[in-house]
Short mmCIF file of C-alpha atoms in Angstrom, two decimals:
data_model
loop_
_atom_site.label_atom_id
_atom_site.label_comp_id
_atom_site.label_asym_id
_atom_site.label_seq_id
_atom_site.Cartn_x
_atom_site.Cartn_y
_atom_site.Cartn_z
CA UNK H 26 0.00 0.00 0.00
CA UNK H 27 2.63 2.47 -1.07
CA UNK H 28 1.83 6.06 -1.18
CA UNK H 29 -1.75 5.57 0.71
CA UNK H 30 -2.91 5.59 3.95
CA UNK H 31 -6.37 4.59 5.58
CA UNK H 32 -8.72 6.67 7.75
CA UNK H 33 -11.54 4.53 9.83
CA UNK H 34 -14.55 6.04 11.48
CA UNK H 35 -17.66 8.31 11.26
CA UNK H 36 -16.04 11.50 11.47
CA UNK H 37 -12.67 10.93 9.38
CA UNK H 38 -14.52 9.71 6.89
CA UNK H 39 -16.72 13.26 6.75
CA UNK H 40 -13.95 15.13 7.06
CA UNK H 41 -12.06 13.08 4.06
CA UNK H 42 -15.30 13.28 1.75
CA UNK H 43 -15.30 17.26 2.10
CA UNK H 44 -11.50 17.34 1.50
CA UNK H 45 -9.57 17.55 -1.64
CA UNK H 46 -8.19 14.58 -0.56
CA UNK H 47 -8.45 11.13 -3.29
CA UNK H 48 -9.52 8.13 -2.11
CA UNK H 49 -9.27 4.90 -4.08
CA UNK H 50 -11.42 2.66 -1.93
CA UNK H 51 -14.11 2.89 0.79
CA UNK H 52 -15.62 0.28 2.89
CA UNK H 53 -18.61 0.06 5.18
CA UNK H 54 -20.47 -2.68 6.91
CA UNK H 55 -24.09 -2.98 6.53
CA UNK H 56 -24.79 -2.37 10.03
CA UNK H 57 -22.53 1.46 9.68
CA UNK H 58 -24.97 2.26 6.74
CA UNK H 59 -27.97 1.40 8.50
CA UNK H 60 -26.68 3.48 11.28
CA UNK H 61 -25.35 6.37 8.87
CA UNK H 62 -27.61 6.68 5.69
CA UNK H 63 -26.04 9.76 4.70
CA UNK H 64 -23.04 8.13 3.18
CA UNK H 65 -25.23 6.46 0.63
CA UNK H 66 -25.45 10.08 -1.07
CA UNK H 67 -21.65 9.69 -1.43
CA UNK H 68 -21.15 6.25 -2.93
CA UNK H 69 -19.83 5.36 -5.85
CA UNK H 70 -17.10 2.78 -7.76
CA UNK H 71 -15.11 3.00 -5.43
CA UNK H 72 -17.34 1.75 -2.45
CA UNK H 73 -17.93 -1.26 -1.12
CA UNK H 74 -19.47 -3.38 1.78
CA UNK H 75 -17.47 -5.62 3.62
CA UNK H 76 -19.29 -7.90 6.52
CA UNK H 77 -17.91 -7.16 10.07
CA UNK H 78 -15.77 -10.32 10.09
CA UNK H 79 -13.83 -8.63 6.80
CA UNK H 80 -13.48 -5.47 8.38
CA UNK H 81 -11.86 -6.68 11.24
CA UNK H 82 -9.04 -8.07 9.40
CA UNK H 83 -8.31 -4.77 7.60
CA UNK H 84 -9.16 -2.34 10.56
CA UNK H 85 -6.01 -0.84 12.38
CA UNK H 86 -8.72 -0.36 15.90
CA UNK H 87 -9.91 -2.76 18.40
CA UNK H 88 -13.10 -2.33 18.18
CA UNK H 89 -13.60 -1.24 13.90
CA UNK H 90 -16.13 1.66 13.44
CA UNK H 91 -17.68 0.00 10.54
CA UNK H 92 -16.30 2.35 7.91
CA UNK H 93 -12.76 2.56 6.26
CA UNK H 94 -11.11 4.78 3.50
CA UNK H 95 -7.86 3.79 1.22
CA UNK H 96 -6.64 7.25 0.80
CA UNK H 97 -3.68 8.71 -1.72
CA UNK H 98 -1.10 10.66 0.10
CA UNK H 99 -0.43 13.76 -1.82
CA UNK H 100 2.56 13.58 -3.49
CA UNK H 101 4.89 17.03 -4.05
CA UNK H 102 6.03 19.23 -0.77
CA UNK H 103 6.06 22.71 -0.12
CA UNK H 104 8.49 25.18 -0.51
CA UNK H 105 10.33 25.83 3.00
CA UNK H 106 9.67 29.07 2.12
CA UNK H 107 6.24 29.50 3.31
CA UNK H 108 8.11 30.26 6.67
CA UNK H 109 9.21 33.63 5.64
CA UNK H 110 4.81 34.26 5.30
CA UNK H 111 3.16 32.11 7.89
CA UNK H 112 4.44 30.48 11.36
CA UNK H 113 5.18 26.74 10.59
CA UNK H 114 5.69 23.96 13.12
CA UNK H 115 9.40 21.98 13.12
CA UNK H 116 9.44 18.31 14.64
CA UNK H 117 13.15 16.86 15.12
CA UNK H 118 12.23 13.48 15.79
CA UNK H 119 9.28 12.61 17.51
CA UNK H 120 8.21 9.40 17.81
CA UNK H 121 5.18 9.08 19.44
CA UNK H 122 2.24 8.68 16.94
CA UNK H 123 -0.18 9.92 19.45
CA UNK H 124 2.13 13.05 20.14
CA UNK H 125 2.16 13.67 16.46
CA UNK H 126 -1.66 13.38 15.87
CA UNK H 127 -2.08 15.95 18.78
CA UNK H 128 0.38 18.02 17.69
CA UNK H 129 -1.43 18.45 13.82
CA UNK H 130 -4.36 18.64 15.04
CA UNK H 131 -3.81 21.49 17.82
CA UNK H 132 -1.61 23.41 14.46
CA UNK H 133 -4.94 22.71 12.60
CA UNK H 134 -6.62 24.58 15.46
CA UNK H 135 -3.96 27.71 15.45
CA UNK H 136 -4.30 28.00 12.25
CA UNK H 137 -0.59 26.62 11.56
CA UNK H 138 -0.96 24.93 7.71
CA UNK H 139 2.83 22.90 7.67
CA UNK H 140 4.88 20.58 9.78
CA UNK H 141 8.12 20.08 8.39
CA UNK H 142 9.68 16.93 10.08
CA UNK H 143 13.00 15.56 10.34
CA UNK H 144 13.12 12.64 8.46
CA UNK H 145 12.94 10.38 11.53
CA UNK H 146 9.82 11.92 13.03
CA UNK H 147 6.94 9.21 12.83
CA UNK H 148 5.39 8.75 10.02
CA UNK H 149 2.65 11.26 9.24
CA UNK H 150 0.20 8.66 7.83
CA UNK H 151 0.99 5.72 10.56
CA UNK H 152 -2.37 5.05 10.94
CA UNK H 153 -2.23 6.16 14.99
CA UNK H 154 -1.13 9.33 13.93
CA UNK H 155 -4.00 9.69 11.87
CA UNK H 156 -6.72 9.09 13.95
CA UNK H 157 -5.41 11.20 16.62
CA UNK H 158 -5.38 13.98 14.53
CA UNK H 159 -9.23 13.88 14.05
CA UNK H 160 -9.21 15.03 10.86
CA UNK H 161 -6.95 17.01 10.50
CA UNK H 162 -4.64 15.10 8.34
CA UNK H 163 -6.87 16.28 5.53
CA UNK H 164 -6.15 20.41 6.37
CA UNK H 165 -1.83 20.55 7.60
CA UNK H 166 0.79 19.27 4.94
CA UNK H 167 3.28 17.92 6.84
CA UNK H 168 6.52 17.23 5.03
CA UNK H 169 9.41 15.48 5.83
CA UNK H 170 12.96 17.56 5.15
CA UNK H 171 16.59 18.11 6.20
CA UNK H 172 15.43 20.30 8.98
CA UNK H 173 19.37 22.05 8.92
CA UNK H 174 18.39 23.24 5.64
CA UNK H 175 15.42 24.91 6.60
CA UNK H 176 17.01 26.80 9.95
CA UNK H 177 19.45 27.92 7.63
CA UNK H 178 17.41 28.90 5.01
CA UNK H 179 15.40 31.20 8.30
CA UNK H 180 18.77 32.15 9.24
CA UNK H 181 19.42 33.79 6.38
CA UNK H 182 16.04 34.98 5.92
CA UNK H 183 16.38 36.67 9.60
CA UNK H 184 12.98 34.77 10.52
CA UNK H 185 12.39 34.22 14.32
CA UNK H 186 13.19 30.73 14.94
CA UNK H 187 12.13 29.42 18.90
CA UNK H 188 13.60 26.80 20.12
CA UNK H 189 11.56 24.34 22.99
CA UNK H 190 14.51 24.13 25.21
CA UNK H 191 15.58 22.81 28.90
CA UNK H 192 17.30 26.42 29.47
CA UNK H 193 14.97 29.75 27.57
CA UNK H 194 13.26 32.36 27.92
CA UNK H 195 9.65 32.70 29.12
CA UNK H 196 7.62 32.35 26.10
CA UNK H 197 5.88 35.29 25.19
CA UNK H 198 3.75 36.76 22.53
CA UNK H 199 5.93 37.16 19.35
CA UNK H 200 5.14 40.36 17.14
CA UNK H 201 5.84 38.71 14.11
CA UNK H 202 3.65 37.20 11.81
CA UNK H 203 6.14 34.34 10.51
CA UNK H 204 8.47 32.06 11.66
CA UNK H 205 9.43 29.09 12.64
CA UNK H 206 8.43 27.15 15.87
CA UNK H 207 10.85 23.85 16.17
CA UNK H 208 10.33 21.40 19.09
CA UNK H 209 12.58 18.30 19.86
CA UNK H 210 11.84 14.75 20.51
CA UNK H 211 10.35 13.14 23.36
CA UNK H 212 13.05 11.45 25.10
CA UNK H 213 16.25 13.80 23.80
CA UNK H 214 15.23 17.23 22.39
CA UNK H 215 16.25 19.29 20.01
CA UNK H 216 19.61 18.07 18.09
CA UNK H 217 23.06 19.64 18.75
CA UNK H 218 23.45 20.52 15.12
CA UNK H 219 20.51 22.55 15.00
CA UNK H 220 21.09 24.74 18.34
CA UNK H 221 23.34 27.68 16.76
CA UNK H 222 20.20 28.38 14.55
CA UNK H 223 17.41 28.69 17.02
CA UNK H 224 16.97 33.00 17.79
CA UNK H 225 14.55 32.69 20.41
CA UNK H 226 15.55 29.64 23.22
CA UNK H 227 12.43 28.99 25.05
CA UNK H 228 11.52 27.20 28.04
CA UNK H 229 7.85 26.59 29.75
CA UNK H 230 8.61 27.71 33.36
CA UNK H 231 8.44 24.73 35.70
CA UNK H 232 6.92 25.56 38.88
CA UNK H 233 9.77 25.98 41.74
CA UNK H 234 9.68 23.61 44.35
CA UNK H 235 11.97 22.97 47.27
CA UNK H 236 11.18 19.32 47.27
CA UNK H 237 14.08 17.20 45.18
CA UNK H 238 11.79 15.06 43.34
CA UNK H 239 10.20 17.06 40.14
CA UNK H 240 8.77 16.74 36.73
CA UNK H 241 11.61 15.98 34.24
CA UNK H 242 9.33 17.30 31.19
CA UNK H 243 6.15 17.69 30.14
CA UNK H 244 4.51 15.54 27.15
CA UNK H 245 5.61 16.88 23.78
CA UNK H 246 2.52 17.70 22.50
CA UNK H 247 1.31 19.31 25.47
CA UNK H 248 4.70 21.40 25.40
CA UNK H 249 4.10 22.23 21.71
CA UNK H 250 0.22 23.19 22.10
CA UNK H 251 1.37 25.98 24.91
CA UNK H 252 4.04 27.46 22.83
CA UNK H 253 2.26 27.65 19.83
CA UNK H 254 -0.94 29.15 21.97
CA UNK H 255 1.40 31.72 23.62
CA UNK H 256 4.01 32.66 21.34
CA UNK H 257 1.48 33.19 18.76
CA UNK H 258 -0.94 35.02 21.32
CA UNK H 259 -4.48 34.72 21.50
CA UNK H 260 -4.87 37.89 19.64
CA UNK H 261 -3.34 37.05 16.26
CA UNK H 262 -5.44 34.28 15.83
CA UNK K 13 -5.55 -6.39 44.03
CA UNK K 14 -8.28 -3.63 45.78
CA UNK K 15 -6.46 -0.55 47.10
CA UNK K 16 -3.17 -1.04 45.07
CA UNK K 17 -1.77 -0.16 42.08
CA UNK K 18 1.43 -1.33 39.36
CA UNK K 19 3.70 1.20 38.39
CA UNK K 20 6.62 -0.40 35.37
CA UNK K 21 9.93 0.81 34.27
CA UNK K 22 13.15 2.03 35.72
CA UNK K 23 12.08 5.96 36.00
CA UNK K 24 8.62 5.00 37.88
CA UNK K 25 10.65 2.82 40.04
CA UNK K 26 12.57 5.75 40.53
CA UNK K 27 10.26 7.98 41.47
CA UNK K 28 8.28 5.52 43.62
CA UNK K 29 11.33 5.09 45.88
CA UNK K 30 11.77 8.76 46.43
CA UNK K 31 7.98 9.12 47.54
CA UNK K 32 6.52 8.45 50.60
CA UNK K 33 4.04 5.96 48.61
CA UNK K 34 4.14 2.19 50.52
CA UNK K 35 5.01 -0.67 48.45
CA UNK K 36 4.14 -4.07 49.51
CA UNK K 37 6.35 -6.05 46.31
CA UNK K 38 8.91 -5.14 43.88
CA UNK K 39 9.85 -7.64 40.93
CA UNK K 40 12.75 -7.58 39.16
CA UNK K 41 14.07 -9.52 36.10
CA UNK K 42 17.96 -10.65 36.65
CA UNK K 43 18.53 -8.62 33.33
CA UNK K 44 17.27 -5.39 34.85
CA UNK K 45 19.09 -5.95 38.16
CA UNK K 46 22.69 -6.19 35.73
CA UNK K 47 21.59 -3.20 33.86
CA UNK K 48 20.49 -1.18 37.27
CA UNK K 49 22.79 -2.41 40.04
CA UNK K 50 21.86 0.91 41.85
CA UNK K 51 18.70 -1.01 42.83
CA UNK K 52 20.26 -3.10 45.05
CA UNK K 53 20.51 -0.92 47.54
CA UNK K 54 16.97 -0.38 48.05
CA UNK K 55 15.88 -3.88 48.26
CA UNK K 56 14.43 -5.43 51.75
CA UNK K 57 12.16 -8.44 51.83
CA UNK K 58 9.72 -6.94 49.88
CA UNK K 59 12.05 -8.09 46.74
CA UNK K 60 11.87 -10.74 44.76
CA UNK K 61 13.26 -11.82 41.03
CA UNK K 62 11.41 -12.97 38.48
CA UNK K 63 12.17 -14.71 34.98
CA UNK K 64 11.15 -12.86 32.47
CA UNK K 65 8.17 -15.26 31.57
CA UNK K 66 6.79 -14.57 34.77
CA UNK K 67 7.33 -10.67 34.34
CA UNK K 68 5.66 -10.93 30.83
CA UNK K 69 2.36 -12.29 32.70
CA UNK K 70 1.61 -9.50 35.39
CA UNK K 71 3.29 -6.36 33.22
CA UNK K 72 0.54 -4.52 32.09
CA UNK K 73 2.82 -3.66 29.53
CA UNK K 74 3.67 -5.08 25.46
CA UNK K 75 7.42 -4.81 25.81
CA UNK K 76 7.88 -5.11 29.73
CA UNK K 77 10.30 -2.99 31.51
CA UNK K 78 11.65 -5.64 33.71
CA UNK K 79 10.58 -4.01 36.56
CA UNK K 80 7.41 -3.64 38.60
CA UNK K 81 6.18 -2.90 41.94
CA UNK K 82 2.65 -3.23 43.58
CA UNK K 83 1.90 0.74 45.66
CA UNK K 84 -0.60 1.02 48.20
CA UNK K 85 -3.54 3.64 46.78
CA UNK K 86 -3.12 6.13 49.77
CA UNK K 87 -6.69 6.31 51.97
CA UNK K 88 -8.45 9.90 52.79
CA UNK K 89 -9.04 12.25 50.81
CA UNK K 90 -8.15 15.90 51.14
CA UNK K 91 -11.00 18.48 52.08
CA UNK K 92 -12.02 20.92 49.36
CA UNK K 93 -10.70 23.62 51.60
CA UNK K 94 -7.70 23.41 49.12
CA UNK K 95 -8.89 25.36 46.97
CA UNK K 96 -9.28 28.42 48.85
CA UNK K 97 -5.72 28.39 48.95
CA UNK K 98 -4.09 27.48 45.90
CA UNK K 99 -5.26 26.70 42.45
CA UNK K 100 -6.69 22.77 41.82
CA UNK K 101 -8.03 21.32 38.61
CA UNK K 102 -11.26 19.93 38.54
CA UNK K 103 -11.94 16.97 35.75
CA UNK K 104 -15.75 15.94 34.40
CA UNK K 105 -15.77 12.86 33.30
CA UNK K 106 -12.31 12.93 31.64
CA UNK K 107 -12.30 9.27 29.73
CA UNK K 108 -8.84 8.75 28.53
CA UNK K 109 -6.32 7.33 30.83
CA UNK K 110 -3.53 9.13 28.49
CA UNK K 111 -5.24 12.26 28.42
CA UNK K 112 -5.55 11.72 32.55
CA UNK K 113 -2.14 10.88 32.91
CA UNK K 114 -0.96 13.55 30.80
CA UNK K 115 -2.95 15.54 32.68
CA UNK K 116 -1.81 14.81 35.98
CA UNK K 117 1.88 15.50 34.72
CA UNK K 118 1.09 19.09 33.20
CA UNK K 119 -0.84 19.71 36.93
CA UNK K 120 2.69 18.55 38.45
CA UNK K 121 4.80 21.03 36.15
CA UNK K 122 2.58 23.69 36.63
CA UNK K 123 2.93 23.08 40.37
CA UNK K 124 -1.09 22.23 40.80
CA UNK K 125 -0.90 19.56 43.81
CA UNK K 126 -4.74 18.50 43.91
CA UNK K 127 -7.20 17.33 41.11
CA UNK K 128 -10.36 16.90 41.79
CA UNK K 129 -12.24 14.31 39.03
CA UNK K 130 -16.21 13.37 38.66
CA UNK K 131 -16.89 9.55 39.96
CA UNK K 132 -17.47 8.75 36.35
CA UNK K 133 -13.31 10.26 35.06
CA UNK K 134 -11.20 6.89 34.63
CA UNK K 135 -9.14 5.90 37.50
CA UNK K 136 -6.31 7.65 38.65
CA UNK K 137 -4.61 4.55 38.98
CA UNK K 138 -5.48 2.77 36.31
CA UNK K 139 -2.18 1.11 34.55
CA UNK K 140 -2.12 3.03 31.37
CA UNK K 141 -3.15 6.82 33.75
CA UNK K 142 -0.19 5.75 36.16
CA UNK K 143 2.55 5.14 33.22
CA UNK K 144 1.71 8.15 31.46
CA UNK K 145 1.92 10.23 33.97
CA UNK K 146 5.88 9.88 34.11
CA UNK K 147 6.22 9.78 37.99
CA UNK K 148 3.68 12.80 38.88
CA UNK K 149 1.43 10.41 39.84
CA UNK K 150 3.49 10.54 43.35
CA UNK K 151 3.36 13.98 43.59
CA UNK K 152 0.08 15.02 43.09
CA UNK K 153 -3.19 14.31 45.08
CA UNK K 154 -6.21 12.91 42.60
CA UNK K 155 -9.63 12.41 44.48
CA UNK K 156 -13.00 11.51 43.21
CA UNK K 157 -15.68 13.77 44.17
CA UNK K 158 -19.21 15.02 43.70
CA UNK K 159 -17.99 18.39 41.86
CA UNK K 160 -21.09 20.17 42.43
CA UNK K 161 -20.04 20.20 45.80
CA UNK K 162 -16.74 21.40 44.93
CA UNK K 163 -18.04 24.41 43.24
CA UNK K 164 -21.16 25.28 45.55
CA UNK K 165 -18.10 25.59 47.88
CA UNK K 166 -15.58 27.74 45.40
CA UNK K 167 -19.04 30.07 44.80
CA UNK K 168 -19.80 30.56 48.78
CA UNK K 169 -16.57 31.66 49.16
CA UNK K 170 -16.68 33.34 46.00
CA UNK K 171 -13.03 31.60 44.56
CA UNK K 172 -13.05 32.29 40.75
CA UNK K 173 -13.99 29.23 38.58
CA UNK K 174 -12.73 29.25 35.48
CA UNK K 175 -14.83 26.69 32.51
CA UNK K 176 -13.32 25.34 29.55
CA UNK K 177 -16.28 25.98 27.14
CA UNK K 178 -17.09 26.30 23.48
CA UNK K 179 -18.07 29.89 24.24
CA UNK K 180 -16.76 32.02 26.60
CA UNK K 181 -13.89 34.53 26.49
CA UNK K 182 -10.02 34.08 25.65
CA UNK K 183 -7.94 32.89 28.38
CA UNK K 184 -6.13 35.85 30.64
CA UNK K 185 -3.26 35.44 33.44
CA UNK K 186 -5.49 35.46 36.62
CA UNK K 187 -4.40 37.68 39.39
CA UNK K 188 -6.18 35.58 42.02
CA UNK K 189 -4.08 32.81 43.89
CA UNK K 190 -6.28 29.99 44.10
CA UNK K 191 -9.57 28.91 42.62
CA UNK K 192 -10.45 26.52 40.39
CA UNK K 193 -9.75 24.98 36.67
CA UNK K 194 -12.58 23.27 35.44
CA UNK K 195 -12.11 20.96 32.43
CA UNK K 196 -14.81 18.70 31.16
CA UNK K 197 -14.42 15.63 29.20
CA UNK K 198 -13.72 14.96 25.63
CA UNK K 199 -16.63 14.25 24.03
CA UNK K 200 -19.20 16.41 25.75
CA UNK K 201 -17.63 18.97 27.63
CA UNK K 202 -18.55 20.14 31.22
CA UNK K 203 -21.86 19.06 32.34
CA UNK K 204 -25.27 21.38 32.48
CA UNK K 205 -25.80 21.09 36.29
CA UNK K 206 -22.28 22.55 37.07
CA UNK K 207 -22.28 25.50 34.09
CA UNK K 208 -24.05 27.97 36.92
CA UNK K 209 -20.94 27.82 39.41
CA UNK K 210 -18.66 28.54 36.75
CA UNK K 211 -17.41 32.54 37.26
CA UNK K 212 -15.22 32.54 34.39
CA UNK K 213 -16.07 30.70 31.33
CA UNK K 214 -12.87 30.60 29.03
CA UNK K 215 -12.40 29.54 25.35
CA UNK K 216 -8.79 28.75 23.65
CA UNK K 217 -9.61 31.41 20.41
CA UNK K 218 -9.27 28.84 17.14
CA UNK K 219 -8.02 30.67 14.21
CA UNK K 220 -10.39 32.38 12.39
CA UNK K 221 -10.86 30.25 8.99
CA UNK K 222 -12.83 31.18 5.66
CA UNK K 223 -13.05 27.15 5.10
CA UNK K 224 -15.88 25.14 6.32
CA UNK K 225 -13.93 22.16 7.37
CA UNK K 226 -12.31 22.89 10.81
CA UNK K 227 -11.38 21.27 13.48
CA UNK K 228 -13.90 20.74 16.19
CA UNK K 229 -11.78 20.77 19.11
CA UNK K 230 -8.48 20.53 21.42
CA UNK K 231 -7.10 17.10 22.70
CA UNK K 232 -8.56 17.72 26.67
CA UNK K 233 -4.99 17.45 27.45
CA UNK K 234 -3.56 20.13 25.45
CA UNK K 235 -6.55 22.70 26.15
CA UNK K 236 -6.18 21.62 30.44
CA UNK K 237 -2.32 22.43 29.71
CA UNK K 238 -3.02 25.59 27.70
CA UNK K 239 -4.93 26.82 30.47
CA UNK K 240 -3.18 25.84 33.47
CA UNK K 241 0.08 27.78 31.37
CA UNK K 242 -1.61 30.87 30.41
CA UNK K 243 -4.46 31.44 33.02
CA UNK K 244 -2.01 30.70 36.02
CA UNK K 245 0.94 32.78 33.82
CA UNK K 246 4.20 32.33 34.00
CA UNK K 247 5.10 34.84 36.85
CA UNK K 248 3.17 32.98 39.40
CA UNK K 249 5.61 30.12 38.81
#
């Protein structure tokens, strides 16, 4: 299944059929169209029924929702310069598919339309990643690239480039209106060679407490969905 | 196994040892002891090895960590007094153990040492809650409660309680030292019969799009971490 990826469930489904996304194949049990009728109005060639005993060999969940796409991922990537007009997210290597899915879909919800991840970030389309972005696979390209090639290419460009770092700033409200917003893995953060290009080194105060035992970090895509809430500010958005 | 709970892997370990949680076991795998020698010094009778067939059977876990330990749940529960002194979270009918554990650890960074959840929010101490809360799980105080209670209290004493709704106002940095954070669950919010307690109702702005397809919401983890950075704010840390 080269170059596709599958979306299960009510609600991916509706968001893939009002996307400009292509789907080669779509499957639903008899029992999901009794339930959902609407999808009738959306059927054609490329549709079939499958009994539940069929979908459970194909479905990716536990429990299958009864309705499965075969989707084509889009082929072509963006220009990195769309940083120099828009804030973009940078990944360097996360590897959590849930972390991922949160992290597009909170983007999605700041209005941030690429990802550029290093090249081993988790797949994009890993079909975990995909449902925890509840839908919004279909609205944030996310790209895989040399992520060195994009800080320089900011560098040069003098674009604001913060950092998610163990020793920053505050984050605060950024005036401008384009940039880049890079955030390191899980387990060892941002990479060495990429330091001397972050501008803006930014840390998510931990509260201070006199007792030894403390929080080491805080989940990656909770740590992402603060900085891009505050360093984008309410007010931009 | 009623009253206890299983906490897996070296850092849990870790931080279990440096709490003032009980254990009554601790299980080790010979492998783990050879990789961690350190944990010989904290072993009493409480210890025993086990092969790692036997640790494969009670790890809750697909690829177990080779070590275990069964925690007393710790009895009483704290009196909502709390609140009028410092800021807690309160959690309707949060279903997710990730989103829960995640959660917890946010509450922990952000220095929040009491959460108060509905009777119907999964279990604190559920397997998959405990691991994902990375250690905070030791460090701050989950109780269930009847929240209406919670916030009958919070409105006699007129403590601000702020609502994560679909409509209400952006988030602000509250001058106020304690009150309340009131999150509701992921697929249907914060329940009618607590909406007239809350003081503050308080909506994460999503940006403003021209396209129909948007995304419907925040992961609750992302949108209880989002407001426990911003409504808190940073100087109060």
């Amino acid at each position: 299944m080269n170059g596709q990826f599958i979306v299960e469930g009510n609600k991916m489904i509706h968001e893939l059929l009002q996307s400009s996304y292509h789907y080669t194949h779509l499957f639903a049990t008899e029992n999901y169209l009794d339930e959902y009728p609407t999808l009738n109005n959306s059927l054609d060639s490329r549709f079939s029924t499958l009994s539940q005993s069929e979908m459970k060999q194909i479905s990716h969940l536990t429990t299958p929702p009864g309705v499965l796409a075969v989707v084509d991922i889009p082929t072509g990537s963006p220009d990195m310069d769309v940083c120099s007009h828009q804030w973009v997210l940078a990944l360097d290597g996360i590897n959590d598919p849930g972390n991922l899915g949160t992290i597009i879909r909170t983007a999605d919800w700041f209005g941030i339309r690429h990802i550029f991840c290093s090249r081993d970030t988790v797949d994009a389309f890993h079909p975990k990643v995909v449902q925890s972005t509840m839908g919004s696979v279909f609205r944030v390209v996310v790209s895989e690239i040399e992520l060195i090639d994009l800080l320089q290419y900011a560098s040069k460009k003098n674009l604001p480039v913060l950092g998610a770092m163990m020793k920053g700033e505050p984050p605060e409200t950024m005036s401008q209106l384009a940039g880049i917003l890079l955030i390191g893995s899980e387990s060892h953060g941002i990479r060495n060679h990429l330091l001397p290009h972050i501008s803006h080194p930014v840390t998510i105060p931990r509260f201070h407490s006199a007792v030894e035992a403390k929080p080491e970090s805080l989940n990656a895509a909770v740590a992402a969905g603060i900085l891009m809430a505050v360093c984008r500010g309410f007010e931009h958005i």
